[in-house]
XYZ file of C-alpha atoms in Angstrom:
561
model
C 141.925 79.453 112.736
C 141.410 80.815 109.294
C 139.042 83.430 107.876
C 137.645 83.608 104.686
C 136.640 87.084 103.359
C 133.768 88.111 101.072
C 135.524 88.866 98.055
C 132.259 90.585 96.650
C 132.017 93.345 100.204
C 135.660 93.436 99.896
C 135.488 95.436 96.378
C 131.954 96.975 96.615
C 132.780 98.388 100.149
C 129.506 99.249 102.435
C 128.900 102.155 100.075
C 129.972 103.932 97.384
C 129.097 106.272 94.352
C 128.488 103.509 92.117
C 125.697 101.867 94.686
C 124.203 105.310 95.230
C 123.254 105.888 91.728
C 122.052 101.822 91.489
C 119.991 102.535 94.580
C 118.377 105.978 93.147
C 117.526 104.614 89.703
C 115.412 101.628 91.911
C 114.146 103.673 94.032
C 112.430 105.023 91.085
C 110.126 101.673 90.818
C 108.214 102.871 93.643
C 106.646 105.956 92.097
C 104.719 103.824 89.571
C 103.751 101.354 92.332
C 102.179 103.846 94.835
C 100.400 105.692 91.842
C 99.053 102.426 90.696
C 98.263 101.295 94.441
C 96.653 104.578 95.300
C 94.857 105.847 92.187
C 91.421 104.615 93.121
C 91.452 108.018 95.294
C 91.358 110.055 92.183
C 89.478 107.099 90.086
C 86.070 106.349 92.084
C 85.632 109.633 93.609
C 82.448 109.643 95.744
C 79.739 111.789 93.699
C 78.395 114.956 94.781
C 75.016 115.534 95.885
C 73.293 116.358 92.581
C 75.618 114.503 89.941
C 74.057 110.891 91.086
C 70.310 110.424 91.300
C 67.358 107.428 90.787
C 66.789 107.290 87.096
C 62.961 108.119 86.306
C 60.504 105.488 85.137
C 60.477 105.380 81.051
C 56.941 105.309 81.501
C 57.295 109.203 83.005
C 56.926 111.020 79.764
C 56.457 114.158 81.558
C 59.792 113.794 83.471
C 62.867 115.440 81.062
C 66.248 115.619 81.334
C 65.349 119.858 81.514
C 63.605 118.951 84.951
C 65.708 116.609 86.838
C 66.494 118.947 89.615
C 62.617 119.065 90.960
C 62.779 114.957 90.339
C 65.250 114.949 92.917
C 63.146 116.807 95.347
C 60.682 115.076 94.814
C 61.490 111.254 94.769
C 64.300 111.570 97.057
C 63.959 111.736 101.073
C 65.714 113.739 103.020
C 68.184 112.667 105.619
C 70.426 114.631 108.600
C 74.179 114.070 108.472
C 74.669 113.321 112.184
C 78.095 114.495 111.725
C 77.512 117.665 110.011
C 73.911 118.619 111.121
C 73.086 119.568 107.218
C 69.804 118.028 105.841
C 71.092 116.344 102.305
C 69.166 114.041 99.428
C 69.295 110.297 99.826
C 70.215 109.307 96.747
C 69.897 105.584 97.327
C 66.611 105.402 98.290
C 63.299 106.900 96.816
C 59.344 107.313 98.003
C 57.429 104.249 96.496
C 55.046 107.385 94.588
C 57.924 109.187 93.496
C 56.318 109.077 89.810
C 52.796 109.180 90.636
C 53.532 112.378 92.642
C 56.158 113.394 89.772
C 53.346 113.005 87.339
C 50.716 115.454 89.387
C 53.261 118.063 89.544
C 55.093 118.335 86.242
C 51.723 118.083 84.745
C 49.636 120.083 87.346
C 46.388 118.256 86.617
C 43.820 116.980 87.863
C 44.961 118.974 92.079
C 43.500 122.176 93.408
C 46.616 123.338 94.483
C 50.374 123.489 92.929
C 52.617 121.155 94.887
C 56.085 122.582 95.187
C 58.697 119.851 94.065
C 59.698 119.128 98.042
C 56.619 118.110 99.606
C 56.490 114.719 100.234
C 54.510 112.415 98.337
C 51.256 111.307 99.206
C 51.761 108.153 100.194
C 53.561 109.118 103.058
C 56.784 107.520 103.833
C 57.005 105.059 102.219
C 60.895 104.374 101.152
C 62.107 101.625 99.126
C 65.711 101.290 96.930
C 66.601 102.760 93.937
C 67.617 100.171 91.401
C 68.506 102.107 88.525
C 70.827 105.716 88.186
C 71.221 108.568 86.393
C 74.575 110.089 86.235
C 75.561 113.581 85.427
C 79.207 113.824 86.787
C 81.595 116.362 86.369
C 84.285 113.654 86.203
C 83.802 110.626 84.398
C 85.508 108.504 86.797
C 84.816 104.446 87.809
C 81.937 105.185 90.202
C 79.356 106.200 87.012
C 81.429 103.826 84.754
C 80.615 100.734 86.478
C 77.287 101.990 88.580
C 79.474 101.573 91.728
C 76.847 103.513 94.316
C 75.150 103.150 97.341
C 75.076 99.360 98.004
C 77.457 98.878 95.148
C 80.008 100.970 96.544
C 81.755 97.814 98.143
C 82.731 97.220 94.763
C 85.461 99.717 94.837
C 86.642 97.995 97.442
C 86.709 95.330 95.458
C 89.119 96.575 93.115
C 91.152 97.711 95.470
C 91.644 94.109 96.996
C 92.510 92.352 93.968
C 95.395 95.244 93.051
C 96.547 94.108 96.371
C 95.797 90.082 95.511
C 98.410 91.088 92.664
C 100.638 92.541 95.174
C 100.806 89.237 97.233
C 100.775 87.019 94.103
C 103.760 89.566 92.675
C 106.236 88.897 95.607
C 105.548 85.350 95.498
C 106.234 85.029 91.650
C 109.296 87.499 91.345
C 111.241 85.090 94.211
C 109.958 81.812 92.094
C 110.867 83.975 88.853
C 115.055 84.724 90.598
C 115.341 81.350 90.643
C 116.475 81.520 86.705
C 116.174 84.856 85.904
C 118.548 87.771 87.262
C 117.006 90.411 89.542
C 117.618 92.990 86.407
C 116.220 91.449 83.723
C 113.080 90.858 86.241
C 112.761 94.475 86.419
C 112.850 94.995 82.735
C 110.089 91.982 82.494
C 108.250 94.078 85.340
C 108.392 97.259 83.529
C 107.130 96.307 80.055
C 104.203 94.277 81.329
C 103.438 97.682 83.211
C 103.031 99.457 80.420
C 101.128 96.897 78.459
C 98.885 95.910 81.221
C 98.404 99.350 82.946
C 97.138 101.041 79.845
C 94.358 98.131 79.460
C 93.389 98.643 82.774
C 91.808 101.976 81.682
C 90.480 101.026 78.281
C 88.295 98.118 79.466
C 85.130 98.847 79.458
C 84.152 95.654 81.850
C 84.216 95.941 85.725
C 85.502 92.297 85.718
C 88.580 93.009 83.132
C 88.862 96.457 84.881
C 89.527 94.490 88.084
C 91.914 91.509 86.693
C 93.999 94.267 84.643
C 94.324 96.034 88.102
C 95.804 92.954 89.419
C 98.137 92.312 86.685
C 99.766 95.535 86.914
C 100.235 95.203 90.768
C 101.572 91.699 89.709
C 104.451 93.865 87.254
C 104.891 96.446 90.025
C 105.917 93.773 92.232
C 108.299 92.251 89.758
C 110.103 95.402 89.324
C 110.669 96.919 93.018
C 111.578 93.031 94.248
C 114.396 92.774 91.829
C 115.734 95.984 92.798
C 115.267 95.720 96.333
C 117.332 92.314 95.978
C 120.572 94.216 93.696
C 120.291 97.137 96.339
C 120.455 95.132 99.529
C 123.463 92.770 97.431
C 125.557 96.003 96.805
C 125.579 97.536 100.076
C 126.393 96.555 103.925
C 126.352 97.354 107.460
C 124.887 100.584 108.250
C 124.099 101.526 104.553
C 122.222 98.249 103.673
C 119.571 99.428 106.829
C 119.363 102.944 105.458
C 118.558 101.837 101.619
C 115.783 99.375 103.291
C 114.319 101.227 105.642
C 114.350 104.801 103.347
C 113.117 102.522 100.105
C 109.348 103.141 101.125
C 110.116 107.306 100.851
C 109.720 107.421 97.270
C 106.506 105.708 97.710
C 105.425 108.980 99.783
C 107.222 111.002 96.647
C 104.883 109.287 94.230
C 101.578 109.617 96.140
C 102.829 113.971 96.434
C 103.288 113.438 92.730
C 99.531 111.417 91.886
C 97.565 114.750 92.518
C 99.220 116.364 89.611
C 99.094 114.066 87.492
C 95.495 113.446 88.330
C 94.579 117.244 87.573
C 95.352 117.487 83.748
C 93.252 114.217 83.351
C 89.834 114.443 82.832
C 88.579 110.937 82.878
C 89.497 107.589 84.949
C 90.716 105.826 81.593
C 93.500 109.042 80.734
C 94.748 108.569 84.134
C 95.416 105.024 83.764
C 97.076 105.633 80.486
C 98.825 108.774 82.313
C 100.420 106.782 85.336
C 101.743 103.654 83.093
C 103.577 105.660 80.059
C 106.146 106.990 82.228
C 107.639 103.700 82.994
C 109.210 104.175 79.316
C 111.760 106.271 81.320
C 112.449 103.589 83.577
C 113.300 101.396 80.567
C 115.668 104.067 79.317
C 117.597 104.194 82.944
C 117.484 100.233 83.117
C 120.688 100.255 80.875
C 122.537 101.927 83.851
C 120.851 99.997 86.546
C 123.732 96.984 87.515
C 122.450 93.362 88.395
C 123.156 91.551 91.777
C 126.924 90.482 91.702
C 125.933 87.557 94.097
C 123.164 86.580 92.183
C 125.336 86.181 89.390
C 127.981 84.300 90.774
C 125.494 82.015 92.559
C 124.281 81.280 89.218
C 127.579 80.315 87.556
C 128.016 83.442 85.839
C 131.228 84.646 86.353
C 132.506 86.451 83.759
C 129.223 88.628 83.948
C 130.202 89.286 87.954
C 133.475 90.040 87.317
C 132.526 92.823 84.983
C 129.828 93.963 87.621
C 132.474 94.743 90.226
C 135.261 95.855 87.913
C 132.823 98.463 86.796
C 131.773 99.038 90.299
C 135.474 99.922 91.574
C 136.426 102.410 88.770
C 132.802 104.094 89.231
C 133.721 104.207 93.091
C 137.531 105.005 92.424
C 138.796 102.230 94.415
C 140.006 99.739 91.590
C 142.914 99.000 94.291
C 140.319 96.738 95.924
C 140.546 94.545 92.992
C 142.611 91.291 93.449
C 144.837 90.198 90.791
C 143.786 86.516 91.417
C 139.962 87.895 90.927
C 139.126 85.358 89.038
C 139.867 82.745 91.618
C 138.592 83.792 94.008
C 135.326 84.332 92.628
C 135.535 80.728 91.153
C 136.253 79.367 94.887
C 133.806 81.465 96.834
C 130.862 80.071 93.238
C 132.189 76.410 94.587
C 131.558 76.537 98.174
C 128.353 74.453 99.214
C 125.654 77.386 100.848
C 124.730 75.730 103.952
C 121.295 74.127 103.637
C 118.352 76.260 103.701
C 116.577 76.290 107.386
C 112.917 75.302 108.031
C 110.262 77.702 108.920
C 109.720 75.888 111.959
C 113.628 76.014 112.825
C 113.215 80.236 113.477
C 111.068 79.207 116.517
C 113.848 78.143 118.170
C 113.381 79.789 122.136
C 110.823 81.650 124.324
C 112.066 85.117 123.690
C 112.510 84.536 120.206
C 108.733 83.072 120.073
C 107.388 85.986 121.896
C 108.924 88.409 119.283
C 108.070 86.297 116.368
C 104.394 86.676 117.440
C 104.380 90.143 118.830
C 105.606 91.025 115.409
C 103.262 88.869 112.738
C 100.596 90.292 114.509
C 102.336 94.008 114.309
C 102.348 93.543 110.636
C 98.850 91.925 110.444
C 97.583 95.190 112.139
C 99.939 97.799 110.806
C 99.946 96.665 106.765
C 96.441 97.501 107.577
C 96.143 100.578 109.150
C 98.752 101.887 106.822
C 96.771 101.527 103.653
C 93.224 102.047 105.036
C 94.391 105.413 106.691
C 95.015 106.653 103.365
C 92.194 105.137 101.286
C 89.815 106.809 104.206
C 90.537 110.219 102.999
C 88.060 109.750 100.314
C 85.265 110.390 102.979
C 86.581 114.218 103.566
C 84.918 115.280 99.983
C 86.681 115.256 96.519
C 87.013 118.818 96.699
C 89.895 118.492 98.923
C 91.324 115.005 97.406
C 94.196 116.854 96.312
C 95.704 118.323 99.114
C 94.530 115.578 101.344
C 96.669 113.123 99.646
C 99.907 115.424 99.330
C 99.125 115.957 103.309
C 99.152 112.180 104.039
C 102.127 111.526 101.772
C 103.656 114.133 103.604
C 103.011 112.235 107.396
C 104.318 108.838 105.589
C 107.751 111.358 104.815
C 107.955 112.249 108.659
C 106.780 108.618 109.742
C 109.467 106.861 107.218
C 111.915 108.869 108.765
C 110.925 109.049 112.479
C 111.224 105.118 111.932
C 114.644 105.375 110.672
C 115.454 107.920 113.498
C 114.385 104.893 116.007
C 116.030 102.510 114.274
C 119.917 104.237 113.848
C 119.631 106.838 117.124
C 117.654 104.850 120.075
C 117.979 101.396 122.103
C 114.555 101.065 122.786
C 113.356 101.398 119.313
C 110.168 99.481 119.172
C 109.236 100.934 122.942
C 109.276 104.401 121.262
C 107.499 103.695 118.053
C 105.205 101.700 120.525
C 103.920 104.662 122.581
C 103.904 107.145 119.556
C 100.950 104.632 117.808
C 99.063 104.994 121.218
C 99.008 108.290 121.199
C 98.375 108.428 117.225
C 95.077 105.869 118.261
C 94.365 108.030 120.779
C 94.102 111.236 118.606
C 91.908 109.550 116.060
C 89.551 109.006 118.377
C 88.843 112.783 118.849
C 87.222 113.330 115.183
C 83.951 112.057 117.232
C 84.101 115.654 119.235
C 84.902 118.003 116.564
C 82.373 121.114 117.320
C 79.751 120.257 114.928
C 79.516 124.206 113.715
C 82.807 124.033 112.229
C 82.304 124.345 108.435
C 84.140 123.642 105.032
C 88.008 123.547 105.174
C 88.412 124.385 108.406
C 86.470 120.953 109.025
C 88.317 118.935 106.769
C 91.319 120.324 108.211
C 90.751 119.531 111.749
C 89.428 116.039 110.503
C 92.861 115.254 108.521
C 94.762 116.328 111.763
C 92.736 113.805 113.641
C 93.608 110.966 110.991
C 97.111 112.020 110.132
C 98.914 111.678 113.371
C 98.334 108.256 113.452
C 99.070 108.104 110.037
C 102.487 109.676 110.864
C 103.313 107.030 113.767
C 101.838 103.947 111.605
C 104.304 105.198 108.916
C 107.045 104.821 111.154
C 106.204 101.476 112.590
C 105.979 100.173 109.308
C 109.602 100.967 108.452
C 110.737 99.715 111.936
C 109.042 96.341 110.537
C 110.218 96.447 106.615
C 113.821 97.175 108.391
C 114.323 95.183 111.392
C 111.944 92.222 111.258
C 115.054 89.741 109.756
C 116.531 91.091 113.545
C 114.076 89.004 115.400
C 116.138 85.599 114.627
C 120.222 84.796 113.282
C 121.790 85.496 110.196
C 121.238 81.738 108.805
C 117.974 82.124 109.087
C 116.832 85.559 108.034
C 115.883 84.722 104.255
C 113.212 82.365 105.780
C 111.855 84.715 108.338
C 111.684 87.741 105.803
C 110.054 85.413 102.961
C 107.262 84.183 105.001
C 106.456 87.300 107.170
C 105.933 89.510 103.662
C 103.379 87.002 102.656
C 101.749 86.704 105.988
C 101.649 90.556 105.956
C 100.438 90.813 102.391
C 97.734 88.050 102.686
C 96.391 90.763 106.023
C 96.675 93.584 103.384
C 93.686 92.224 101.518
C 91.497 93.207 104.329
C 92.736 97.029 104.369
C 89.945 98.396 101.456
C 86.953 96.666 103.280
C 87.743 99.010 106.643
C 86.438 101.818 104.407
C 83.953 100.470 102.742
C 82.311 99.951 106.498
C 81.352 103.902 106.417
C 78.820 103.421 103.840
C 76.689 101.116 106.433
C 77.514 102.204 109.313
C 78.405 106.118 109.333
C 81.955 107.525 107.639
C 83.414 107.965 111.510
C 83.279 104.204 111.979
C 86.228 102.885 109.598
C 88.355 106.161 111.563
C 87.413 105.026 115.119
C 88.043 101.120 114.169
C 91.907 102.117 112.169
C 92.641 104.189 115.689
C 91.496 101.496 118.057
C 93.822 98.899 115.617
C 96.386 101.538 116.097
C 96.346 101.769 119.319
C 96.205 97.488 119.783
C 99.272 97.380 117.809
C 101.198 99.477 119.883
C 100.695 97.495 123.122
C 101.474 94.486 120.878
C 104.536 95.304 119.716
C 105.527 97.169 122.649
C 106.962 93.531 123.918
C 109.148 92.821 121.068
C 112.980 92.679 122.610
C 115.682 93.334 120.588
C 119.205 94.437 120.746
C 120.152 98.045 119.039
C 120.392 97.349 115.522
C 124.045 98.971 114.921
C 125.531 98.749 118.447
C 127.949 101.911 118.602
C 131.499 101.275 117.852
C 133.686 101.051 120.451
C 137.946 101.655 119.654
C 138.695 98.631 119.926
C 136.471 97.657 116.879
C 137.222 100.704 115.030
C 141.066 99.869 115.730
C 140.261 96.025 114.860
C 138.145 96.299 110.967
C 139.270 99.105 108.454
C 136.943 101.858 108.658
C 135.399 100.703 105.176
C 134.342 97.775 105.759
C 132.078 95.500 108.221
C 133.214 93.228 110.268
C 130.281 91.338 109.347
C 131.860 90.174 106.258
C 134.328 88.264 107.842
C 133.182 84.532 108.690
C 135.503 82.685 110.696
C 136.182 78.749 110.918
C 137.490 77.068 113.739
């Protein structure tokens, strides 16, 4: 019998000060990411009742810009909010005679009586499309831009899918990308295409540009938190490597409390753009104290570049004890041994159980990448008024998801039964926006609305982070790469779908996309409710803790018989 240690865990340790300040600096990736990801909220804004209207024939002499609110009277129908009960302007549509009847009254010839601007037109009620829009917005945001109203409006949508096109194509290309380049200097790559291609995302003054500069950047985003995610899960272990993956989607929630302020000193949709890439530049002035992936280096022949990686590592920790005087050698025997070869995708289907969790769990992250997105695009439907707070609020349930998950994950056996039942419930509550007393007004409404929305929100949130976290638990160690590869591109190919969910309320009523993300909600809590899995860090008994130093895994140890 003879065991072979990991000479790389031996000197890093599970944790340390050195991989705490490499694991704070990455985390920083994800602010840019989320604001990038989530800035259509703040850049296509629905319009207000008044700032959006059907643009008058040029033909209409008589109709002036000094005039346009009695045009909207009188060439718009009126239509009841079911929902609300309030009688508002359909702004889509317009009476075939709008102009004839505009004519009669601005001139006031050729009638025996005045007509007041909200009497219908003669013709009855007759309603066809408006084809052509005036805008008079108080924010010039993507919406009056591009034209993106009424039947257009899937549009935004639109956009929204190919920034997340960029965010499966981004994945896929940073892991081609580490083949020959190190995780670090992917993040640097990452960071100054940001810039570059952020800022042109706002100065474009083409929807189609708009929309392939939007994908870029979600491509760069992609490079730069997949590098780090690969240095922070190669620098820690055990216990610590679960908490750094499972808390890595919290400063994604920072970001999105962060977007509404940045969002308030801008006054147009292309300053914001411009205003959510610069700060990246202080990312590239961090990078230099950002280390690369000790095992990526070594893998690559690099050892000289390793060695300094972990010599720096121990004096930043203050254990340079833990480095071997035959350092060298070791790392040159542990660069020469053969990795075993890499395992099919068909190989991690390897019993019944195992199946049964495999496809409880592709279809939990078909359902729950969803959910998790749409929940917080649908927040647009509440009003822009309340944007603002509405976003910090659901940034704030992602916070208490995030860490309910990890509270499931580190405290509980039954982790997926308990995140299971709290998504039924959450699909349960979303449901109830349908019997919200109708007299309820203004932000007590919106408030009782986000409730509604946001518990679900809360228990998607943690779900998610069971998923990001323990997935790679569903099969062995050899095979883990494979499983984790292939289920982040099945569950970002399912993430294209998220925008459309929204887009359904402009067809069908702006309840329908909630009552479809709580009955998905509710589906993928039955679903995963049959995934069966061990605890994720069985509690140490004294025989182990008498067994392994205290400061390291036993995991590292692989034994040969």
């Amino acid at each position: 019998m003879t065991y072979k240690t990991d000479v790389i865990g031996d000197i890093l340790g599970p944790i340390g000060k050195w991989q705490l300040k490499a694991i704070f600096l990455i985390y920083l990736t994800k602010i840019p990411s989320s604001w990038f990801m989530a800035c259509v909220i703040f850049t296509a804004p629905a319009p207000e009742h008044g700032e959006v209207y059907c643009k008058p024939s040029t033909s209409s002499v008589a109709i002036g810009p000094h005039n346009h609110t009695d045009w909207i009277k009188i060439a718009h129908p009126m239509i009841e909010d079911p929902h609300d009960k309030e009688f508002k302007f359909d702004y889509c549509n317009v009476y075939n005679d709008a102009h004839e009847h505009a004519e009669l009254f601005f001139n006031d010839t050729g009638m025996e009586h005045h007509i007041e601007p909200w009497q219908k037109p003669h013709a009855g009620d007759n309603i066809i499309p408006c084809e052509n829009f005036e805008y008079r917005p108080e924010y010039v945001s993507v919406v009056t831009q591009f034209d993106l109203v009424c039947s257009r409006d899937v549009m935004i949508a639109v956009t929204q899918f190919f920034h997340l096109f960029g965010v499966l194509w981004g994945g896929i290309i940073a892991t081609k990308l580490m083949e020959f380049i190190s995780p670090k200097r992917l993040m640097l790559l990452g960071m100054f295409a940001q810039i570059f291609s952020g800022c042109l995302t706002g100065l474009v003054n083409n929807y189609w540009l708009h929309v392939f500069f939007r994908c870029t950047s979600a491509i760069c985003c992609g490079q730069m938190y997949t590098g780090g995610q690969v240095i922070f899960t190669d620098i820690t272990s055990g216990k610590y490597k679960t908490s750094a993956i499972a808390l890595f989607e919290q400063f994604w929630s920072i970001g999105l409390i962060l977007l509404p302020g940045v969002a308030y000193y801008w006054s147009s949709w292309t300053y914001l753009y411009i205003a959510i890439s610069c700060p990246t530049v202080i990312l590239i002035y961090l990078y230099r104290w950002i280390p690369d992936s000790p095992r990526w280096l070594l893998k690559n022949g690099m050892i000289e570049e390793a060695k300094e990686v972990l010599i720096e590592a121990a004096e930043f920790n203050g254990t340079p004890d833990r480095i071997p005087k035959d350092l060298d050698v070791l790392l040159q025997a542990e660069m020469e041994c053969e990795a075993p070869p890499q395992p099919s995708w068909f190989s991690i289907w390897e019993n019944k159980r195992t199946t049964i969790n495999l496809i409880c769990c592709h279809i939990g992250w078909s359902i729950y990448i969803m959910v998790y997105y749409a929940w917080l695009l649908n927040i647009r439907v509440y009003g822009r008024q309340y944007l603002e707070v509405n976003t910090v609020v659901a940034a704030i349930s992602e916070l208490i998801g995030v860490f309910s998950g990890y509270y499931f994950i580190m405290c509980t056996t039954r982790k997926w039964m308990w995140t299971s039942l709290f998504n039924m419930v959450g699909g349960l509550v979303g449901y109830s926006i349908w019997f919200l007393p109708p007299e309820i007004k203004g932000p007590e409404k919106v408030a009782l609305q986000m409730c509604t929305s946001m518990v679900a929100k809360i228990a998607v949130s943690s779900t998610l982070c069971l998923l990001t976290t323990c997935t790679q638990e569903l099969v062995p160690p050899e095979k883990r790469k494979v499983l984790g590869y292939w289920s982040t591109v099945w569950a970002r190919t399912w993430l294209l779908g998220a925008p459309f969910i929204g887009a359904l309320g402009y067809f069908y009523g702006k309840f329908i996309p909630q009552t479809i993300l709580a009955t998905m909600t509710f589906m993928g809590g039955v679903i995963t409710s049959y995934i069966e899995i061990p605890r994720t860090h069985p509690k140490k008994c004294k025989t182990n803790e008498a067994k392994y130093p205290a400061e390291l895994s036993p995991e590292i140890f692989t034994v040969k018989l």
